[in-house]
Amino acid sequence: MTAAAESTVTIDGRFARELPELAVPWQAEEAPGPELLVLNEALAKDLDLDPEYLRNLEGVRFLVGNHVPDGATPVAQAYAGHQFGGYSPLLGDGRALLMGEVTDRAGRVLDIHLKGSGRTPFARAGDGRAVLGPMLREYLISESMHALRIPTTRSLAVVATGRQVRRSTMLPGAVLARVAGSHLRVGSFQYARATENMDLLKRLADHAISRHYPQDAEAENPYLALLSSVGAAQAALVARWMLVGFVHGVMNTDNMTISGETIDYGPCAFMDAFNPAAVYSSIDVSGRYAYANQPVLAEWNLARLAEAILPLIHEDQEKAVAPAMEALGGFRENYSKAWSEGMKAKLGLASGAKEDIAASSLVDDVIAILKDGPVDYTLFFRRLGKAARGDLGPVHGMVLDLAAFDAWAERWLALEPDAELMDSVNPAYIPRNHLVEEALAAATNGKLAPLHELLVAVTEPFTERPGLERYAEGAPEDFGNYSTFCGT
Ligand code: AMP
Ligand code: MG
């Protein structure tokens, strides 16, 4: 007889304890044949979770929510949200569970959250399940974003459940275990506000401040400070999306975090050819969340956060409006600064240089060149790094108007761009749509090697390595228009 396996996961239930009105205790659906397909060992170690444990039966059952460690209270979180501009007063985790919080080796408190763990009271008509392809997609793209130094939820593991899930065809079911600073969303505040329970709204704001912006607790008006902090975090985040050509695709207020982490990789994609109107989501028919609209939509979402917390900013809401508007006004300034600094770095021009005005006009003019022709956005900047080293050939082959480009390049080279700086910010490897599709199709047919190979490339995106050439190339010409489907 062996003693019962001792749980090696220490997990808290702080969200459930402090905000019970937003937390419905719930159990994951039993997975008939759980099989661990991908484990992020480096992340597991950072979280002080033993990869060996996560690979054994109890660990795998933990990763699908079927083993609940002592002290954990899995909950489905309640939230509301504006979806494509229309307000839904009750969304919530329809197919997800917050297992609780762990403390990583650096002392940070992080959520462990499962997606695809079965129906909850928020499931409405949904089956509560997730399909392998989209869960591996979230794993791949979120880990790539992290490697690109973009704040994001992380992916710890994908476990196949052993159950076939009904979509347009029967597909393998899976659960994604993800990790985040928190899962607090703009929609969490909208939900709390709609309850008209001001004590709940205040507890939620205090919880958010304590977890993400502890310095705001000391501010003259902590809730106004919270609004500014979330605005600054989102401005920095969306600027980084724009700089790498990332289109989130479903920036509903329930998919915008308070922490400033990218969340919910559904119909997202990296642009191939530069195109301000790029949309990949099959349901975004009006182009609301097109590439170039993202900063404006982030600001729109922040205004919904401001509305939700107005009564905390001032008990007389009329008096809260002006300071809230002023705090929101910081977004544009922060965004523009982050974006132009980032663009200058992409061109190898250090910030604050005396040639700042020249650098700014070079940024404007390079965007005009990109708009002019179908130019692969990622490849263009990577090849520009070679041009900074004197080899203009590769980038020349990409542009339509050579005369305009050469005139631009002469002005740019006169500022002596720093090629090393360029290579440290312009990735060689991104999860290109054709590569993602190829890897997911293989995985759905039981072959995980292409996914692992793609992960090797995109998790070290700035270092070109021999043998990985095909991961740095643009989409094949016959790849066509790319469209992805929402959160299935
Ligand atoms: P998302 O687009 O993934 O952010 O999801 C929007 C809302 O739909 C959330 O409330 C989800 O929990 C819910 N949802 C999405 N898919 C399902 C599903 N298969 N079963 C239950 N709820 C779902
Ligand atoms: Mg969501």
XYZ file of C-alpha atoms and ligand atoms in Angstrom:
512
model
C 0.000 0.000 0.000
C 1.305 3.432 -0.830
C 0.196 6.548 0.925
C -2.167 8.803 -1.013
C -0.172 10.954 -3.436
C 0.650 14.223 -1.767
C -0.403 17.215 -3.786
C 2.574 19.311 -4.830
C 0.462 22.305 -5.840
C -0.098 25.088 -3.332
C -2.984 27.166 -4.535
C -4.899 30.004 -2.937
C -8.489 31.111 -3.466
C -8.102 34.839 -2.953
C -10.393 35.980 -5.756
C -13.144 33.608 -4.573
C -12.675 34.740 -0.954
C -12.580 38.496 -1.569
C -15.167 38.675 -4.349
C -17.665 35.838 -3.759
C -20.353 37.732 -5.704
C -18.204 37.313 -8.836
C -17.224 33.689 -8.192
C -19.435 30.629 -8.588
C -17.766 27.545 -7.033
C -17.774 24.897 -9.729
C -16.271 21.569 -10.766
C -14.692 20.692 -14.092
C -16.309 18.048 -16.239
C -14.604 14.639 -16.000
C -12.188 14.077 -18.903
C -12.565 10.450 -20.002
C -8.983 10.004 -21.238
C -6.743 12.974 -20.451
C -3.480 13.043 -22.370
C -0.853 15.749 -21.869
C 0.119 17.067 -25.306
C 2.228 20.136 -24.535
C 3.764 21.211 -21.249
C 5.591 24.501 -20.778
C 8.377 23.204 -18.536
C 10.121 26.557 -18.173
C 6.901 28.223 -17.046
C 6.089 25.322 -14.714
C 9.466 25.785 -13.034
C 8.943 29.539 -12.723
C 5.671 28.734 -10.970
C 7.441 26.286 -8.664
C 5.379 23.457 -10.115
C 7.282 20.230 -10.648
C 7.143 19.233 -14.350
C 7.483 15.578 -13.276
C 4.371 15.948 -11.165
C 2.453 17.649 -13.979
C 3.315 14.733 -16.266
C 1.985 12.054 -13.898
C -1.660 11.064 -13.690
C -2.602 13.313 -10.778
C -0.779 16.264 -12.345
C -2.546 15.790 -15.673
C -5.880 15.493 -13.847
C -5.024 18.779 -12.116
C -4.423 20.398 -15.515
C -7.976 19.546 -16.611
C -9.534 20.443 -13.250
C -10.326 16.858 -12.212
C -7.865 16.866 -9.315
C -8.513 19.785 -6.982
C -5.572 20.381 -4.616
C -6.326 20.941 -0.928
C -7.278 24.538 -0.282
C -8.297 25.284 -3.881
C -11.786 26.555 -4.709
C -12.296 26.401 -8.474
C -14.753 29.063 -9.591
C -16.403 30.333 -12.734
C -16.005 34.119 -12.852
C -18.925 36.419 -13.589
C -18.462 39.352 -15.943
C -20.413 41.427 -18.419
C -19.154 42.969 -21.640
C -19.664 44.991 -24.760
C -19.359 42.567 -27.653
C -18.871 44.326 -30.997
C -20.374 47.412 -29.389
C -23.510 45.743 -27.991
C -23.838 45.302 -24.240
C -24.339 41.836 -22.712
C -25.102 42.181 -19.006
C -24.090 38.584 -18.214
C -21.279 36.695 -19.925
C -18.948 35.011 -17.438
C -16.798 31.907 -17.793
C -19.061 29.648 -19.821
C -16.373 27.033 -20.370
C -13.559 28.053 -18.074
C -12.575 27.847 -14.411
C -10.249 29.848 -12.224
C -8.442 27.166 -10.185
C -6.954 29.812 -7.899
C -3.732 31.739 -7.465
C -0.152 30.514 -7.150
C 2.946 32.493 -6.188
C 5.837 32.230 -8.620
C 9.543 32.170 -7.787
C 9.729 35.933 -8.152
C 6.936 36.329 -5.582
C 4.234 37.331 -8.058
C 0.682 36.126 -7.514
C -0.674 34.520 -10.694
C -3.977 32.946 -11.685
C -4.190 29.367 -12.901
C -7.157 29.164 -15.216
C -8.565 26.362 -17.366
C -10.333 26.857 -20.680
C -12.519 24.075 -22.067
C -13.235 22.473 -18.677
C -16.978 21.949 -19.185
C -20.266 23.815 -18.876
C -20.762 26.280 -16.051
C -23.848 28.271 -14.996
C -22.677 30.899 -17.546
C -22.609 28.462 -20.485
C -25.930 29.523 -22.056
C -26.313 27.363 -25.203
C -22.599 26.453 -25.294
C -21.288 22.964 -24.604
C -18.550 24.211 -22.259
C -15.878 22.509 -24.300
C -12.916 23.568 -26.380
C -11.342 21.949 -29.394
C -7.693 20.964 -29.677
C -6.786 23.221 -32.638
C -7.839 26.545 -31.056
C -6.283 25.634 -27.679
C -2.943 24.824 -29.320
C -3.314 28.057 -31.282
C -3.661 30.037 -28.050
C -0.646 28.183 -26.608
C 1.476 28.966 -29.668
C 0.498 32.595 -30.113
C 0.556 33.545 -26.433
C 4.027 32.029 -25.957
C 5.191 33.787 -29.109
C 3.835 37.102 -27.773
C 5.658 36.532 -24.497
C 8.904 35.908 -26.376
C 8.279 39.148 -28.300
C 8.224 40.865 -24.873
C 4.521 41.702 -25.170
C 2.505 41.391 -21.941
C 0.213 38.382 -22.234
C -1.437 35.523 -20.459
C 0.887 32.511 -20.631
C 0.172 28.923 -21.553
C 1.164 26.164 -19.162
C -0.251 23.102 -20.897
C -2.700 21.669 -23.373
C -4.318 18.368 -22.428
C -6.502 16.388 -24.832
C -9.597 15.259 -22.950
C -10.128 12.012 -24.863
C -13.589 13.224 -25.847
C -14.761 14.119 -29.337
C -16.486 17.498 -29.498
C -19.254 18.397 -31.918
C -18.524 21.386 -34.142
C -19.159 21.384 -37.907
C -17.496 17.961 -37.674
C -16.451 15.918 -34.640
C -13.098 17.197 -33.366
C -10.773 16.252 -30.486
C -11.550 18.122 -27.253
C -8.849 19.782 -25.138
C -8.266 21.953 -22.095
C -5.762 24.826 -22.035
C -4.194 25.656 -18.667
C -3.262 29.307 -18.728
C -1.545 31.655 -16.340
C -2.156 35.383 -15.912
C -1.458 38.283 -13.571
C -5.228 38.079 -13.129
C -8.358 37.521 -15.162
C -9.921 40.822 -14.116
C -11.429 42.467 -17.175
C -13.148 45.720 -18.025
C -16.248 43.492 -18.137
C -15.708 42.469 -14.484
C -16.194 46.115 -13.505
C -19.195 46.490 -15.801
C -20.796 43.486 -14.104
C -20.060 44.749 -10.577
C -21.407 48.185 -11.418
C -24.624 46.743 -12.838
C -25.340 44.948 -9.533
C -25.582 48.431 -7.932
C -23.676 46.959 -4.999
C -21.166 49.767 -4.341
C -19.371 47.744 -1.705
C -18.713 45.027 -4.299
C -17.510 47.585 -6.861
C -15.130 49.064 -4.296
C -13.831 45.653 -3.212
C -13.207 44.771 -6.869
C -11.300 48.004 -7.474
C -9.283 47.516 -4.272
C -8.489 43.933 -5.309
C -7.308 45.182 -8.725
C -5.178 47.927 -7.175
C -3.621 45.533 -4.708
C -2.754 42.978 -7.398
C -1.635 45.236 -10.228
C -1.096 48.851 -9.194
C -0.341 48.856 -5.442
C 1.135 52.357 -5.680
C -2.346 53.673 -6.576
C -3.585 52.871 -3.064
C -1.492 55.848 -1.880
C -2.878 58.263 -4.486
C -5.157 61.131 -3.496
C -7.928 59.412 -5.462
C -6.965 55.728 -5.803
C -9.766 54.922 -8.287
C -8.861 57.761 -10.601
C -5.263 56.567 -10.347
C -6.440 53.043 -11.218
C -8.139 54.359 -14.353
C -4.935 56.145 -15.397
C -2.827 53.081 -14.685
C -5.035 50.753 -16.715
C -5.029 53.333 -19.522
C -1.239 53.546 -19.474
C -0.865 49.751 -19.449
C -3.299 49.356 -22.356
C -1.653 52.162 -24.342
C 1.722 50.447 -23.981
C 0.191 47.077 -24.851
C -1.706 48.127 -27.957
C 1.343 50.074 -29.212
C 3.315 46.836 -29.000
C 0.626 44.945 -30.923
C 0.757 47.579 -33.638
C 4.548 47.488 -33.800
C 4.631 43.728 -34.491
C 1.566 43.738 -36.754
C -0.705 41.809 -34.396
C -4.482 41.907 -34.862
C -6.324 40.744 -31.726
C -9.598 40.360 -33.556
C -12.090 40.436 -30.695
C -11.390 43.425 -28.460
C -14.678 43.199 -26.604
C -14.627 44.693 -23.110
C -14.725 41.189 -21.628
C -11.488 40.463 -23.489
C -9.598 43.494 -22.172
C -7.647 42.958 -18.978
C -7.104 45.345 -16.102
C -3.494 44.123 -15.821
C -2.614 45.162 -19.379
C -1.972 41.586 -20.517
C -3.187 40.367 -23.908
C -5.982 37.850 -23.307
C -8.221 35.468 -25.271
C -6.536 34.407 -28.444
C -9.496 33.595 -30.636
C -9.567 34.976 -34.159
C -6.226 36.774 -33.853
C -3.423 36.836 -36.409
C -0.182 38.542 -37.384
C -0.406 40.522 -40.612
C 1.522 39.217 -43.567
C 1.304 42.174 -45.991
C 0.991 45.539 -44.265
C -2.659 46.572 -44.421
C -4.328 49.040 -42.038
C -7.710 47.414 -42.778
C -6.521 43.872 -41.984
C -9.257 41.780 -40.347
C -8.997 38.037 -39.775
C -12.076 37.263 -37.714
C -14.775 35.650 -39.801
C -17.440 37.322 -37.639
C -16.008 40.873 -37.774
C -17.942 41.796 -40.888
C -17.824 45.558 -40.290
C -14.081 45.580 -39.592
C -14.601 47.063 -36.113
C -11.440 45.398 -34.820
C -9.280 45.926 -37.922
C -5.537 46.470 -37.366
C -5.598 50.265 -37.573
C -8.708 50.573 -35.366
C -7.154 48.874 -32.354
C -5.924 51.996 -30.502
C -9.300 53.714 -30.962
C -11.184 50.650 -29.747
C -8.910 50.290 -26.728
C -9.763 53.874 -25.832
C -13.474 53.135 -26.327
C -13.192 50.172 -23.941
C -11.411 52.326 -21.353
C -14.319 54.774 -21.485
C -16.586 51.846 -20.511
C -14.272 51.156 -17.542
C -14.461 54.821 -16.573
C -18.273 54.732 -16.666
C -18.317 51.650 -14.475
C -16.147 53.185 -11.746
C -17.502 56.767 -11.821
C -19.243 56.374 -8.424
C -15.926 55.375 -6.858
C -14.138 58.398 -8.319
C -16.645 60.798 -6.750
C -19.884 60.105 -4.906
C -21.453 62.883 -6.958
C -21.009 61.305 -10.392
C -21.367 64.671 -12.145
C -18.183 65.703 -10.386
C -16.436 62.460 -11.402
C -16.842 63.042 -15.129
C -14.247 65.791 -15.673
C -11.377 64.063 -13.829
C -12.269 60.739 -15.472
C -12.162 62.383 -18.917
C -8.800 63.878 -18.083
C -7.445 60.488 -17.003
C -8.760 58.933 -20.224
C -7.086 61.718 -22.185
C -3.705 60.313 -21.141
C -4.267 57.294 -23.382
C -3.608 59.059 -26.700
C -0.460 60.704 -25.467
C 0.889 57.468 -23.958
C -0.020 55.481 -27.035
C 1.561 57.927 -29.498
C 4.740 58.144 -27.479
C 5.067 54.350 -27.140
C 4.319 53.803 -30.816
C 6.726 56.433 -32.164
C 9.522 55.355 -29.834
C 8.902 51.771 -30.956
C 8.928 52.712 -34.644
C 12.180 54.597 -34.221
C 13.724 51.517 -32.625
C 12.438 49.417 -35.548
C 14.370 51.793 -37.809
C 17.452 51.518 -35.599
C 17.195 55.119 -34.417
C 17.757 55.621 -30.714
C 15.133 57.639 -28.878
C 15.921 61.166 -27.791
C 18.563 61.580 -30.495
C 19.166 65.128 -31.683
C 17.826 64.061 -35.076
C 14.409 63.379 -33.527
C 12.480 65.452 -36.055
C 14.250 63.769 -38.949
C 13.517 60.390 -37.330
C 9.807 61.213 -36.986
C 9.472 62.133 -40.621
C 11.294 58.922 -41.578
C 8.706 56.984 -39.584
C 5.816 58.735 -41.382
C 7.417 58.137 -44.743
C 8.185 54.471 -44.156
C 4.507 53.907 -43.351
C 3.653 55.535 -46.682
C 6.025 53.116 -48.440
C 4.403 50.168 -46.665
C 0.930 51.383 -47.625
C 1.989 51.765 -51.217
C 2.482 48.132 -52.087
C 1.826 44.742 -50.705
C 4.894 44.488 -48.480
C 5.368 41.745 -45.900
C 5.511 43.774 -42.691
C 7.769 41.508 -40.616
C 10.158 40.664 -43.421
C 10.470 44.294 -44.484
C 11.818 45.422 -41.113
C 14.068 42.386 -40.713
C 15.550 43.013 -44.145
C 15.931 46.679 -43.349
C 18.360 45.488 -40.657
C 20.467 43.991 -43.442
C 20.211 47.288 -45.335
C 21.566 49.082 -42.251
C 24.608 46.794 -42.579
C 25.014 47.860 -46.205
C 23.077 45.127 -48.031
C 20.110 46.860 -49.661
C 19.375 43.991 -52.062
C 16.916 41.930 -49.988
C 14.680 44.884 -49.072
C 14.863 46.278 -52.626
C 13.215 43.139 -53.900
C 10.129 43.909 -51.793
C 9.139 47.468 -52.685
C 7.219 48.687 -55.713
C 8.384 52.286 -55.975
C 12.160 51.927 -55.923
C 12.805 55.624 -56.505
C 10.726 56.613 -53.477
C 12.383 53.910 -51.378
C 15.915 54.907 -52.397
C 15.252 58.552 -51.576
C 13.932 57.479 -48.183
C 16.844 55.082 -47.589
C 19.392 57.793 -48.282
C 17.909 60.042 -45.601
C 17.611 57.077 -43.229
C 21.173 55.798 -43.715
C 22.473 59.310 -43.107
C 21.294 58.915 -39.496
C 23.472 55.793 -39.125
C 20.841 53.294 -37.987
C 21.918 50.757 -35.396
C 21.487 47.320 -37.003
C 21.835 45.484 -33.704
C 19.077 47.529 -32.143
C 16.916 46.703 -35.182
C 17.533 42.968 -34.876
C 16.640 43.097 -31.194
C 13.175 44.552 -31.889
C 12.269 43.318 -35.394
C 11.484 39.612 -35.132
C 12.673 37.099 -37.702
C 10.090 34.545 -36.580
C 6.438 35.195 -35.876
C 3.636 32.627 -35.863
C 2.778 33.157 -39.490
C -0.719 32.149 -40.463
C 0.283 29.480 -42.965
C 2.690 27.922 -40.463
C 0.114 27.993 -37.661
C -2.473 26.306 -39.872
C 0.033 23.683 -40.970
C 1.043 22.901 -37.366
C -2.546 22.752 -36.088
C -3.735 20.539 -38.938
C -0.890 18.097 -38.229
C -1.626 18.155 -34.477
C -5.308 17.436 -35.084
C -4.129 14.355 -37.005
C -1.959 13.263 -34.095
C 1.399 14.669 -35.304
C 2.852 17.175 -32.863
C 6.316 17.604 -34.428
C 5.432 20.629 -36.643
C 3.939 22.431 -33.618
C 7.067 21.824 -31.553
C 9.310 22.974 -34.409
C 7.303 26.167 -34.823
C 7.489 26.751 -31.066
C 11.291 26.475 -31.241
C 11.345 29.255 -33.852
C 8.820 31.670 -32.346
C 9.909 31.406 -28.725
C 13.308 32.856 -29.698
C 12.082 35.293 -32.327
C 15.013 37.675 -32.632
C 17.821 35.153 -33.183
C 18.036 33.846 -36.735
C 19.177 30.252 -36.701
C 20.331 27.993 -39.537
C 17.770 25.370 -40.450
C 14.827 27.610 -39.591
C 14.784 29.553 -42.882
C 11.262 28.517 -43.850
C 9.890 29.990 -40.619
C 11.255 33.416 -41.565
C 9.747 33.474 -45.052
C 6.531 35.223 -46.046
C 3.305 33.410 -46.865
C 3.315 31.388 -50.084
C 1.520 33.211 -52.882
C -1.238 30.630 -53.060
C -2.080 31.011 -49.340
C -4.879 33.476 -50.134
C -7.085 35.443 -47.771
C -6.814 34.246 -44.208
C -9.775 34.023 -41.897
C -10.079 32.565 -38.401
C -13.042 31.561 -36.315
C -13.945 32.841 -32.911
C -13.063 30.934 -29.741
C -14.219 27.502 -30.819
P -14.816 34.473 -26.060
O -15.268 34.945 -27.397
O -14.002 33.194 -26.095
O -14.168 35.538 -25.260
O -16.149 34.030 -25.295
C -17.244 34.870 -25.110
C -18.209 34.232 -24.144
O -18.748 33.009 -24.671
C -17.627 33.864 -22.807
O -18.624 34.123 -21.847
C -17.340 32.397 -22.938
O -17.280 31.735 -21.705
C -18.524 31.923 -23.789
N -18.240 30.702 -24.561
C -17.499 30.589 -25.685
N -17.510 29.307 -26.128
C -18.268 28.581 -25.276
C -18.657 27.197 -25.194
N -18.271 26.286 -26.091
N -19.442 26.851 -24.142
C -19.839 27.731 -23.237
N -19.524 29.032 -23.265
C -18.741 29.470 -24.264
Mg -13.288 35.996 -23.648
